């Protein structure tokens, strides 16, 4: 059997029990990584490199054959009793593992959706006091450095050699080696081990967020966000892809604008955190497939037309300089670019799933990232199904008459009774418009008080005076269209100047929620489950964070589950990017997701249109 054939016969995951805690991990990872990946700490001072011999574990039943390191670390009796080094033992079958209590406390950080991540960043620093060469010691400068990094076994880049000789001599052979993953990227004079930073980017179509992280402690040092400078090319990915199809120069322009956005943010977080650019050795980027293609300068055209093909799911090695960050972080900083499942389930979703721990939880959970394109993932640690539903621009405010982004002045919460309504406005400002969460709340309220019937039509003025006497006066006409006024501008202003919800706006929301609901219903059917089996619904993305769980359930945007089961997960894409910088194991977990998620295409489903139409009405009271 060839290695490839043999690999194909192996299970994707194996079951492990660490001190009675059951976990499922990818086949073939070390038990040290498997434990660490699940937040279970095993003693270590070398981080899994096989040099400290502290990662003691016991496998009493049918232990694996000892490695040469095990034989050096343990007595023959201990070997017989099943003691092994966790960083050398591989997870190749279901195993029970005993982990002794810790003698040292590993550093950990809480990231993602309540995830405890044990710190093991790719960026490692070692302070070295080297012996000066002599006529009797003719080792080269590089050999001298690498010999002291034998537990990391890095390869060196040519660029390091160009300055190595001078650095060693000027620093009296007291230097710090900077290794990222398996590459020696720099040798710095003196002891700089206390300073190592990374930047996690959430590269959104609308908004880009950067978090500067101290990689030694896992602490966020500074956070900044800004609008994506590609905005003038269109609000959504389709218009930006179209721009590259119509203008041969647009791809370069879009790439440069994305690079400028990232660079500006990198400078801002470094300035805010008091960090020098050359102290940032790695960045991570989580973005949808189109944003990732554009920032890497890859033609996005195949993403925009059937059959919607990615240039690559996994990108080859990328440097921060390839993202236009050359001058604003360390010249040879590395970049982690999150891989995508498909053209419309991108790296932002891979990062989001990593942050939410969907692949490690026994409960069936539903992950919904609501935007112009809505990504939906259903599953647990044994299986994951993903799909993308074209929700349209209703939630971004673009298709809504008085719609706006969730910024100062946007109505984000609407509370309604038959007699009155109250509004909550972002920034406590004069209302300027209605953002996605306010839109969902307003429609939910109107359905609940009965001013909208379940088909989504406003009832007549006469009926309104009976059903909701305190609100009936707000049901009016602007031009030919029936509207519900949420905020009057005050005396002297025309009705047209008010903030209102039109009949057409309600229709836009119905289309969006029907597309999303059809998506998760098809996934539930595919899994042979019903809404009652869903133990948690995670609302992701900036829109999901604002959305009221009760309203989302009320209009049928998410399954009808008890309200506490619907949780706002926040900016999970950015959290996933942070995790990739803080832990190599988590990074590997993100890659493993590519093998574990099965993509379900909605558009070629028989009866999709009928299902969509069935979902248009609002659930009746
Ligand atoms: S973790 Fe140090 S030897 Fe295994």
XYZ file of C-alpha atoms and ligand atoms in Angstrom:
625
model
C 0.000 0.000 0.000
C 1.413 3.426 -0.906
C 1.634 6.138 1.748
C -1.211 7.985 0.012
C -3.417 4.876 -0.034
C -2.578 4.177 3.573
C -3.418 7.747 4.553
C -6.770 7.397 2.793
C -7.701 4.435 4.997
C -7.015 6.323 8.252
C -9.837 7.887 10.242
C -10.047 11.672 10.080
C -10.358 11.905 13.849
C -9.628 9.759 16.873
C -11.156 9.780 20.357
C -8.928 10.551 23.306
C -9.713 10.691 26.997
C -7.404 12.912 29.042
C -8.030 12.375 32.776
C -11.651 11.444 32.019
C -12.176 14.349 29.611
C -13.164 13.059 26.176
C -11.994 14.928 23.079
C -11.808 14.206 19.357
C -8.702 15.268 17.495
C -7.315 15.007 13.966
C -5.572 11.711 13.251
C -1.793 11.740 13.648
C -1.295 14.866 15.807
C 0.909 14.469 18.881
C -0.886 13.874 22.172
C 0.804 17.051 23.424
C -0.790 19.072 20.616
C -4.095 17.254 21.012
C -4.249 18.176 24.709
C -3.097 21.720 24.200
C -5.580 22.225 21.358
C -8.385 21.312 23.739
C -7.146 23.572 26.531
C -5.675 20.698 28.575
C -2.269 21.661 29.902
C 0.619 19.207 29.929
C 3.899 20.215 31.558
C 6.532 21.546 29.192
C 9.243 24.132 29.022
C 10.316 23.412 25.431
C 6.859 23.830 23.851
C 6.720 20.331 22.380
C 10.188 20.165 20.833
C 11.315 17.042 22.653
C 14.089 18.667 24.664
C 12.652 19.315 28.151
C 11.317 15.790 28.878
C 8.658 17.297 31.134
C 5.610 16.298 29.083
C 5.017 13.091 31.050
C 1.847 11.145 30.355
C 0.787 7.582 31.094
C -1.035 5.285 28.679
C -1.772 2.249 30.815
C -3.666 0.208 28.230
C -1.764 -0.820 25.112
C 0.782 2.040 25.018
C 2.562 2.856 21.729
C 6.111 1.608 21.170
C 8.553 3.867 23.027
C 10.573 6.332 20.944
C 14.318 6.785 21.415
C 13.541 9.895 23.521
C 11.173 7.895 25.748
C 13.955 5.396 26.395
C 16.247 8.221 27.488
C 13.567 9.940 29.602
C 12.178 6.939 31.525
C 13.356 3.852 33.417
C 12.563 0.449 31.850
C 9.853 -0.065 34.488
C 8.243 3.301 33.691
C 8.253 2.415 29.974
C 6.568 -0.872 30.849
C 3.969 0.977 32.936
C 3.046 3.093 29.892
C 4.886 6.358 30.597
C 5.590 8.276 27.389
C 6.534 11.803 26.298
C 3.328 13.470 25.074
C 5.129 15.446 22.375
C 6.417 12.245 20.760
C 3.309 10.020 21.044
C 0.874 10.268 18.130
C -2.916 10.101 18.194
C -3.463 7.187 15.834
C -6.208 5.319 17.693
C -8.701 5.797 20.508
C -6.676 6.108 23.721
C -7.043 6.878 27.429
C -4.332 9.164 28.730
C -3.388 10.015 32.310
C -1.913 13.498 32.713
C -0.074 14.174 36.011
C -0.748 17.482 37.810
C 1.277 20.417 36.505
C 4.533 21.431 38.122
C 4.779 24.555 35.951
C 1.872 26.760 34.899
C 1.610 27.295 31.132
C 0.602 30.687 29.844
C -2.877 30.746 28.419
C -5.266 33.348 27.092
C -9.028 33.435 26.708
C -9.817 34.104 23.056
C -12.710 33.422 20.707
C -16.046 32.310 22.113
C -14.761 31.585 25.645
C -11.885 29.467 24.321
C -8.861 28.907 26.571
C -5.790 28.874 24.343
C -2.425 27.676 25.617
C 0.197 30.023 24.224
C 2.525 28.536 21.659
C 3.026 31.273 19.062
C 4.943 30.585 15.866
C 7.167 33.548 16.776
C 9.902 32.332 19.105
C 12.836 34.328 20.443
C 16.012 32.980 22.009
C 18.670 35.070 23.729
C 22.101 33.680 22.867
C 25.510 34.445 24.353
C 27.795 32.921 21.755
C 31.465 32.059 21.929
C 33.572 34.317 19.721
C 35.261 32.487 16.846
C 38.978 31.772 17.106
C 41.563 30.234 14.860
C 40.733 26.968 16.592
C 36.948 27.461 16.296
C 36.165 28.125 12.678
C 32.392 27.593 12.762
C 30.609 30.084 10.516
C 28.462 32.833 12.002
C 25.297 31.023 10.957
C 26.469 27.655 12.305
C 27.273 29.348 15.593
C 23.676 30.641 15.872
C 21.917 27.533 14.563
C 23.866 25.230 16.883
C 22.223 26.980 19.828
C 18.760 26.659 18.279
C 18.864 22.908 17.888
C 15.459 22.434 19.531
C 13.855 24.743 16.936
C 15.868 23.508 13.928
C 15.139 26.583 11.793
C 16.327 27.255 8.280
C 17.903 30.635 7.631
C 16.965 33.177 5.004
C 19.565 34.828 2.829
C 18.409 38.206 4.088
C 19.497 37.279 7.628
C 23.017 36.541 6.414
C 23.436 39.959 4.860
C 23.669 41.594 8.290
C 24.534 38.648 10.553
C 28.308 39.150 10.659
C 28.114 42.791 11.638
C 25.321 42.234 14.179
C 27.257 39.498 15.986
C 30.434 41.508 16.197
C 28.850 44.815 17.151
C 26.756 43.087 19.841
C 29.686 41.210 21.331
C 28.045 37.916 20.304
C 25.123 38.611 22.635
C 22.114 38.434 20.346
C 18.489 37.353 20.096
C 17.429 34.951 17.369
C 13.916 35.442 15.973
C 12.384 32.272 14.569
C 8.924 32.223 12.979
C 7.661 28.677 12.614
C 10.766 27.061 11.075
C 12.478 30.125 9.617
C 15.186 32.231 11.236
C 14.027 35.665 10.117
C 16.308 37.906 12.183
C 19.212 38.071 14.606
C 18.939 41.173 16.781
C 21.610 42.725 18.991
C 21.195 42.231 22.763
C 18.317 40.609 24.611
C 14.979 41.470 22.976
C 13.141 38.348 24.134
C 10.552 40.405 26.025
C 9.287 42.077 22.827
C 7.409 40.032 20.228
C 4.166 41.149 18.644
C 1.713 40.140 15.945
C -1.265 41.819 14.282
C -4.560 40.012 13.643
C -6.638 41.511 10.816
C -10.317 40.954 10.165
C -10.445 42.069 6.536
C -14.123 42.754 5.971
C -15.763 44.016 2.788
C -17.012 47.070 4.701
C -14.886 47.325 7.848
C -11.345 46.225 8.627
C -10.231 45.631 12.221
C -6.649 45.238 13.456
C -5.635 43.896 16.869
C -2.029 44.211 18.023
C -1.145 41.263 20.254
C 1.686 40.756 22.703
C 2.670 37.222 21.737
C 4.468 36.601 25.049
C 1.353 37.141 27.136
C -1.517 36.775 24.660
C -2.749 40.243 25.628
C -4.289 42.611 23.065
C -2.215 45.801 23.178
C -4.238 47.971 20.810
C -7.274 47.681 18.534
C -8.248 49.926 15.629
C -10.854 49.693 12.903
C -11.532 51.616 9.733
C -13.596 51.415 6.561
C -12.127 49.286 3.795
C -10.657 51.783 1.314
C -12.066 49.681 -1.551
C -15.531 51.083 -0.746
C -15.632 53.458 -3.765
C -15.552 50.341 -5.998
C -18.862 49.134 -4.549
C -20.434 48.066 -1.283
C -20.331 44.314 -1.842
C -18.032 41.664 -3.256
C -19.963 41.271 -6.510
C -19.559 44.920 -7.501
C -15.842 44.758 -6.715
C -15.408 41.587 -8.779
C -17.357 43.249 -11.613
C -15.037 46.255 -11.420
C -12.039 43.998 -12.132
C -13.881 42.461 -15.090
C -14.676 45.813 -16.665
C -11.407 47.649 -16.037
C -8.067 45.874 -16.482
C -6.442 48.308 -14.037
C -9.008 47.791 -11.274
C -7.390 44.712 -9.738
C -4.176 46.614 -9.027
C -6.125 49.550 -7.655
C -8.206 47.320 -5.377
C -5.122 45.465 -4.193
C -3.369 48.737 -3.374
C -6.406 50.069 -1.532
C -6.620 46.921 0.601
C -2.894 47.143 1.302
C -3.219 50.819 2.253
C -6.079 49.961 4.629
C -4.033 47.261 6.365
C -0.895 49.404 6.491
C -2.722 52.387 7.953
C -4.237 50.193 10.656
C -0.883 48.522 11.409
C 0.699 51.931 11.916
C -2.193 53.049 14.091
C -2.111 50.034 16.440
C 1.686 50.171 16.740
C 1.567 53.870 17.593
C -1.238 53.293 20.089
C 0.553 50.346 21.703
C 4.049 51.913 21.784
C 5.416 49.109 19.581
C 8.094 49.550 16.915
C 7.191 48.235 13.431
C 10.194 45.862 13.453
C 8.840 44.227 16.628
C 5.843 42.833 14.695
C 7.021 39.491 13.297
C 3.796 37.910 12.113
C 0.345 38.958 10.948
C -2.820 36.920 10.379
C -5.595 37.846 7.966
C -9.132 36.497 8.008
C -11.264 37.698 5.121
C -13.877 36.418 2.734
C -12.610 34.772 -0.446
C -12.988 37.910 -2.577
C -11.205 40.180 -0.096
C -8.402 37.624 0.240
C -8.020 37.265 -3.520
C -7.932 41.028 -3.966
C -5.370 41.736 -1.241
C -3.107 39.042 -2.684
C -3.562 40.455 -6.198
C -5.299 37.291 -7.466
C -7.865 37.751 -10.247
C -11.252 37.243 -8.517
C -13.283 36.793 -11.732
C -13.858 33.000 -11.321
C -15.423 33.718 -7.911
C -18.071 35.899 -9.492
C -19.596 33.504 -12.011
C -20.809 29.913 -12.027
C -19.394 27.468 -11.122
C -17.729 29.861 -8.570
C -14.195 28.502 -8.266
C -11.445 29.582 -5.845
C -7.922 30.071 -7.176
C -6.751 28.033 -4.161
C -8.237 26.951 -0.868
C -4.839 27.045 0.848
C -2.438 29.798 -0.108
C 1.285 29.220 -0.597
C 3.678 30.877 1.887
C 2.802 34.543 2.191
C 4.903 37.331 3.706
C 3.444 40.419 5.347
C 5.208 42.358 2.579
C 3.006 40.520 0.018
C 0.039 42.205 1.722
C 1.632 45.631 1.350
C 2.878 45.711 4.952
C 6.599 45.669 4.111
C 7.396 49.058 5.550
C 5.132 48.975 8.580
C 6.019 45.648 10.242
C 9.266 43.656 10.307
C 10.616 43.395 6.737
C 10.562 39.597 6.837
C 7.411 39.147 8.926
C 5.286 36.180 7.943
C 1.566 36.236 7.170
C -1.053 33.637 7.971
C -3.889 33.898 5.449
C -6.939 31.897 6.457
C -7.962 29.316 3.869
C -11.469 29.221 2.376
C -13.938 26.358 1.991
C -15.466 27.794 -1.162
C -16.033 31.001 -3.115
C -18.758 32.072 -0.694
C -17.587 30.426 2.525
C -14.243 32.129 2.958
C -11.354 32.468 5.368
C -13.433 34.676 7.668
C -15.711 31.690 8.260
C -12.779 29.286 8.762
C -11.483 31.708 11.398
C -14.952 32.090 12.895
C -15.429 28.349 13.227
C -12.024 28.030 14.862
C -12.905 30.768 17.363
C -16.284 29.262 18.153
C -14.883 25.745 18.639
C -17.644 24.251 16.452
C -15.406 21.276 15.686
C -14.752 20.460 19.348
C -18.199 20.639 20.898
C -20.434 17.596 21.305
C -23.573 19.780 21.051
C -25.218 20.430 17.682
C -24.697 24.124 17.019
C -25.715 26.459 14.214
C -23.328 29.221 13.173
C -24.901 32.064 11.179
C -22.810 34.951 9.869
C -25.291 37.456 8.506
C -24.297 39.932 5.833
C -24.909 40.524 2.146
C -23.864 36.934 1.795
C -24.894 34.791 4.734
C -22.692 31.852 5.695
C -24.309 29.055 7.662
C -22.591 26.102 9.337
C -24.336 23.334 11.243
C -22.706 20.534 13.170
C -20.656 19.366 16.097
C -17.287 17.732 16.702
C -18.229 14.731 14.539
C -19.543 16.465 11.418
C -19.950 19.942 9.959
C -22.089 21.105 7.034
C -21.715 24.560 5.490
C -23.591 26.600 2.970
C -23.921 30.172 1.761
C -27.217 31.979 1.225
C -27.452 35.175 -0.842
C -29.225 37.392 1.696
C -28.868 40.568 -0.351
C -28.026 43.985 1.029
C -30.975 44.429 3.451
C -28.874 43.911 6.583
C -26.166 46.312 5.500
C -28.820 48.987 5.080
C -28.065 49.450 1.373
C -31.421 48.255 -0.004
C -33.471 49.902 2.757
C -34.861 53.361 2.107
C -33.699 54.821 5.436
C -31.032 52.150 5.921
C -27.491 52.858 7.077
C -24.508 51.001 8.490
C -24.339 50.375 12.230
C -22.639 53.696 12.977
C -23.462 56.742 15.141
C -27.030 57.825 14.487
C -28.288 54.389 13.455
C -31.399 53.086 15.206
C -30.194 49.733 16.541
C -33.054 48.713 18.851
C -36.794 49.282 18.407
C -39.218 48.321 21.188
C -42.928 48.436 20.408
C -46.263 48.029 22.194
C -49.707 48.770 20.683
C -49.517 52.170 22.398
C -45.974 53.337 21.987
C -42.508 52.712 20.648
C -39.022 53.541 21.850
C -35.749 53.661 19.956
C -32.145 53.102 20.937
C -29.704 54.963 18.735
C -25.982 54.220 18.409
C -23.985 57.040 20.025
C -27.177 58.392 21.678
C -27.457 60.715 18.712
C -30.356 62.118 16.688
C -31.581 59.175 14.544
C -30.166 59.313 11.027
C -31.313 55.945 9.762
C -31.939 52.323 10.523
C -29.243 49.636 10.708
C -29.810 45.895 10.255
C -30.617 45.067 13.871
C -33.051 48.012 14.094
C -34.685 46.818 10.893
C -35.228 43.317 12.307
C -36.515 44.754 15.589
C -38.896 47.147 13.823
C -40.381 44.441 11.623
C -40.630 42.044 14.590
C -42.454 44.696 16.598
C -44.850 45.479 13.750
C -45.675 41.787 13.307
C -46.157 41.360 17.061
C -48.515 44.308 17.488
C -50.327 43.252 14.310
C -49.605 46.229 12.016
C -47.932 43.828 9.594
C -49.763 40.647 8.734
C -47.879 37.383 8.417
C -47.552 37.839 4.646
C -45.607 41.028 5.356
C -48.313 43.520 4.279
C -49.258 46.612 6.302
C -52.868 46.360 7.513
C -55.326 49.160 6.641
C -55.396 52.432 8.627
C -58.836 51.529 9.997
C -57.643 48.161 11.239
C -54.545 49.814 12.709
C -56.633 52.222 14.836
C -58.249 49.178 16.467
C -55.194 46.991 16.862
C -52.539 49.536 17.888
C -54.200 52.865 18.704
C -50.993 54.513 19.888
C -49.097 53.661 16.720
C -51.791 53.958 14.041
C -50.864 57.595 13.267
C -47.398 56.437 12.203
C -48.852 54.290 9.434
C -49.026 56.697 6.525
C -48.061 57.227 2.889
C -45.030 58.836 1.337
C -45.784 59.313 -2.333
C -47.531 56.148 -3.404
C -45.860 53.966 -0.847
C -47.231 52.925 2.538
C -44.728 53.462 5.342
C -44.438 53.233 9.113
C -42.683 56.237 10.639
C -40.193 55.392 13.367
C -38.917 58.912 14.017
C -40.481 62.247 13.027
C -37.987 64.996 12.357
C -40.151 67.468 14.258
C -42.393 70.388 13.359
C -41.700 71.948 10.029
C -40.249 68.799 8.494
C -42.042 66.850 5.795
C -42.904 63.171 6.281
C -40.250 62.411 3.623
C -37.585 63.635 6.072
C -38.624 61.200 8.779
C -36.972 57.832 9.484
C -39.439 55.257 8.273
C -39.895 51.698 7.145
C -41.547 51.198 3.794
C -43.538 48.275 2.439
C -40.666 47.614 0.051
C -38.174 47.537 2.970
C -40.268 44.869 4.635
C -40.154 42.843 1.407
C -36.344 43.175 1.258
C -36.070 41.813 4.779
C -38.455 38.978 3.918
C -36.275 37.953 0.950
C -33.151 38.036 3.110
C -34.605 36.055 5.969
C -36.217 33.546 3.583
C -32.838 32.899 1.908
C -31.180 32.372 5.297
C -33.961 30.218 6.717
C -33.995 28.050 3.578
C -30.240 27.591 4.046
C -30.349 26.333 7.631
C -33.457 24.260 6.974
C -31.742 22.415 4.145
C -28.711 21.806 6.371
C -30.965 20.456 9.164
C -32.654 18.124 6.680
C -29.337 17.012 5.288
C -28.292 16.072 8.835
C -31.645 14.407 9.577
C -32.334 16.853 12.431
C -34.981 19.378 13.422
C -34.748 22.804 15.047
C -35.267 21.167 18.446
C -31.907 19.389 18.080
C -30.029 22.698 17.818
C -28.520 23.399 21.238
C -26.982 26.742 20.389
C -27.267 29.322 17.615
C -24.217 31.559 17.223
C -24.893 34.881 15.517
C -21.596 36.032 14.080
C -20.208 39.138 12.456
C -20.804 42.772 13.241
C -24.468 42.480 12.323
C -25.027 39.359 14.412
C -23.568 41.123 17.458
C -26.261 43.769 17.333
C -29.179 41.544 16.464
C -31.705 40.838 19.210
C -31.995 37.047 19.640
C -35.716 37.342 20.421
C -36.356 39.306 17.217
C -34.248 36.919 15.123
C -36.364 34.013 16.365
C -39.618 35.944 16.054
C -39.267 36.643 12.330
C -37.896 33.159 11.560
C -34.343 34.291 10.757
C -33.013 31.562 13.052
C -34.734 28.348 14.225
C -37.438 28.554 16.849
C -35.344 27.633 19.910
C -35.503 29.020 23.478
C -34.102 32.594 23.435
C -31.103 31.827 25.740
C -29.841 29.365 23.138
C -29.232 32.207 20.668
C -25.888 33.800 21.434
C -24.170 36.777 19.907
C -20.669 35.564 19.092
C -19.177 38.959 18.155
C -16.317 39.398 15.718
C -15.342 35.730 15.521
C -13.257 36.141 12.346
C -10.920 38.520 14.188
C -10.829 36.192 17.191
C -9.835 33.269 14.958
C -7.022 35.372 13.498
C -5.800 36.132 17.033
C -5.851 32.440 17.924
C -3.743 31.586 14.868
C -1.088 34.035 16.084
C -1.134 32.790 19.670
C -1.048 29.069 19.046
C 0.412 26.886 16.326
C -1.958 24.159 17.449
C -4.998 26.345 16.895
C -3.595 27.320 13.513
C -3.314 23.638 12.627
C -6.880 23.178 13.898
C -8.037 25.861 11.439
C -6.398 23.991 8.570
C -7.903 20.693 9.703
C -11.347 22.266 9.345
C -10.901 22.254 5.584
C -11.037 18.471 5.629
C -13.930 18.319 8.049
C -16.500 20.714 6.640
C -18.767 19.466 3.837
C -20.119 22.210 1.595
C -23.768 21.987 0.551
C -24.679 23.985 -2.570
C -28.167 25.466 -2.299
C -28.763 26.722 -5.817
C -28.783 23.288 -7.462
C -31.215 21.827 -4.925
C -34.458 20.544 -6.394
C -37.326 22.600 -5.072
C -35.093 25.376 -3.705
C -37.370 28.081 -5.091
C -40.503 26.529 -3.589
C -38.757 26.243 -0.232
C -37.677 29.867 -0.457
C -41.233 31.017 -1.167
C -42.529 28.957 1.776
C -40.141 30.856 4.051
C -41.273 34.337 2.995
C -44.155 34.755 5.504
C -43.437 35.691 9.095
C -44.267 32.996 11.644
C -47.764 33.718 12.985
C -48.184 34.862 16.595
S 7.266 19.021 25.620
Fe 9.329 19.134 26.116
S 9.951 17.134 25.753
Fe 7.896 17.010 25.261
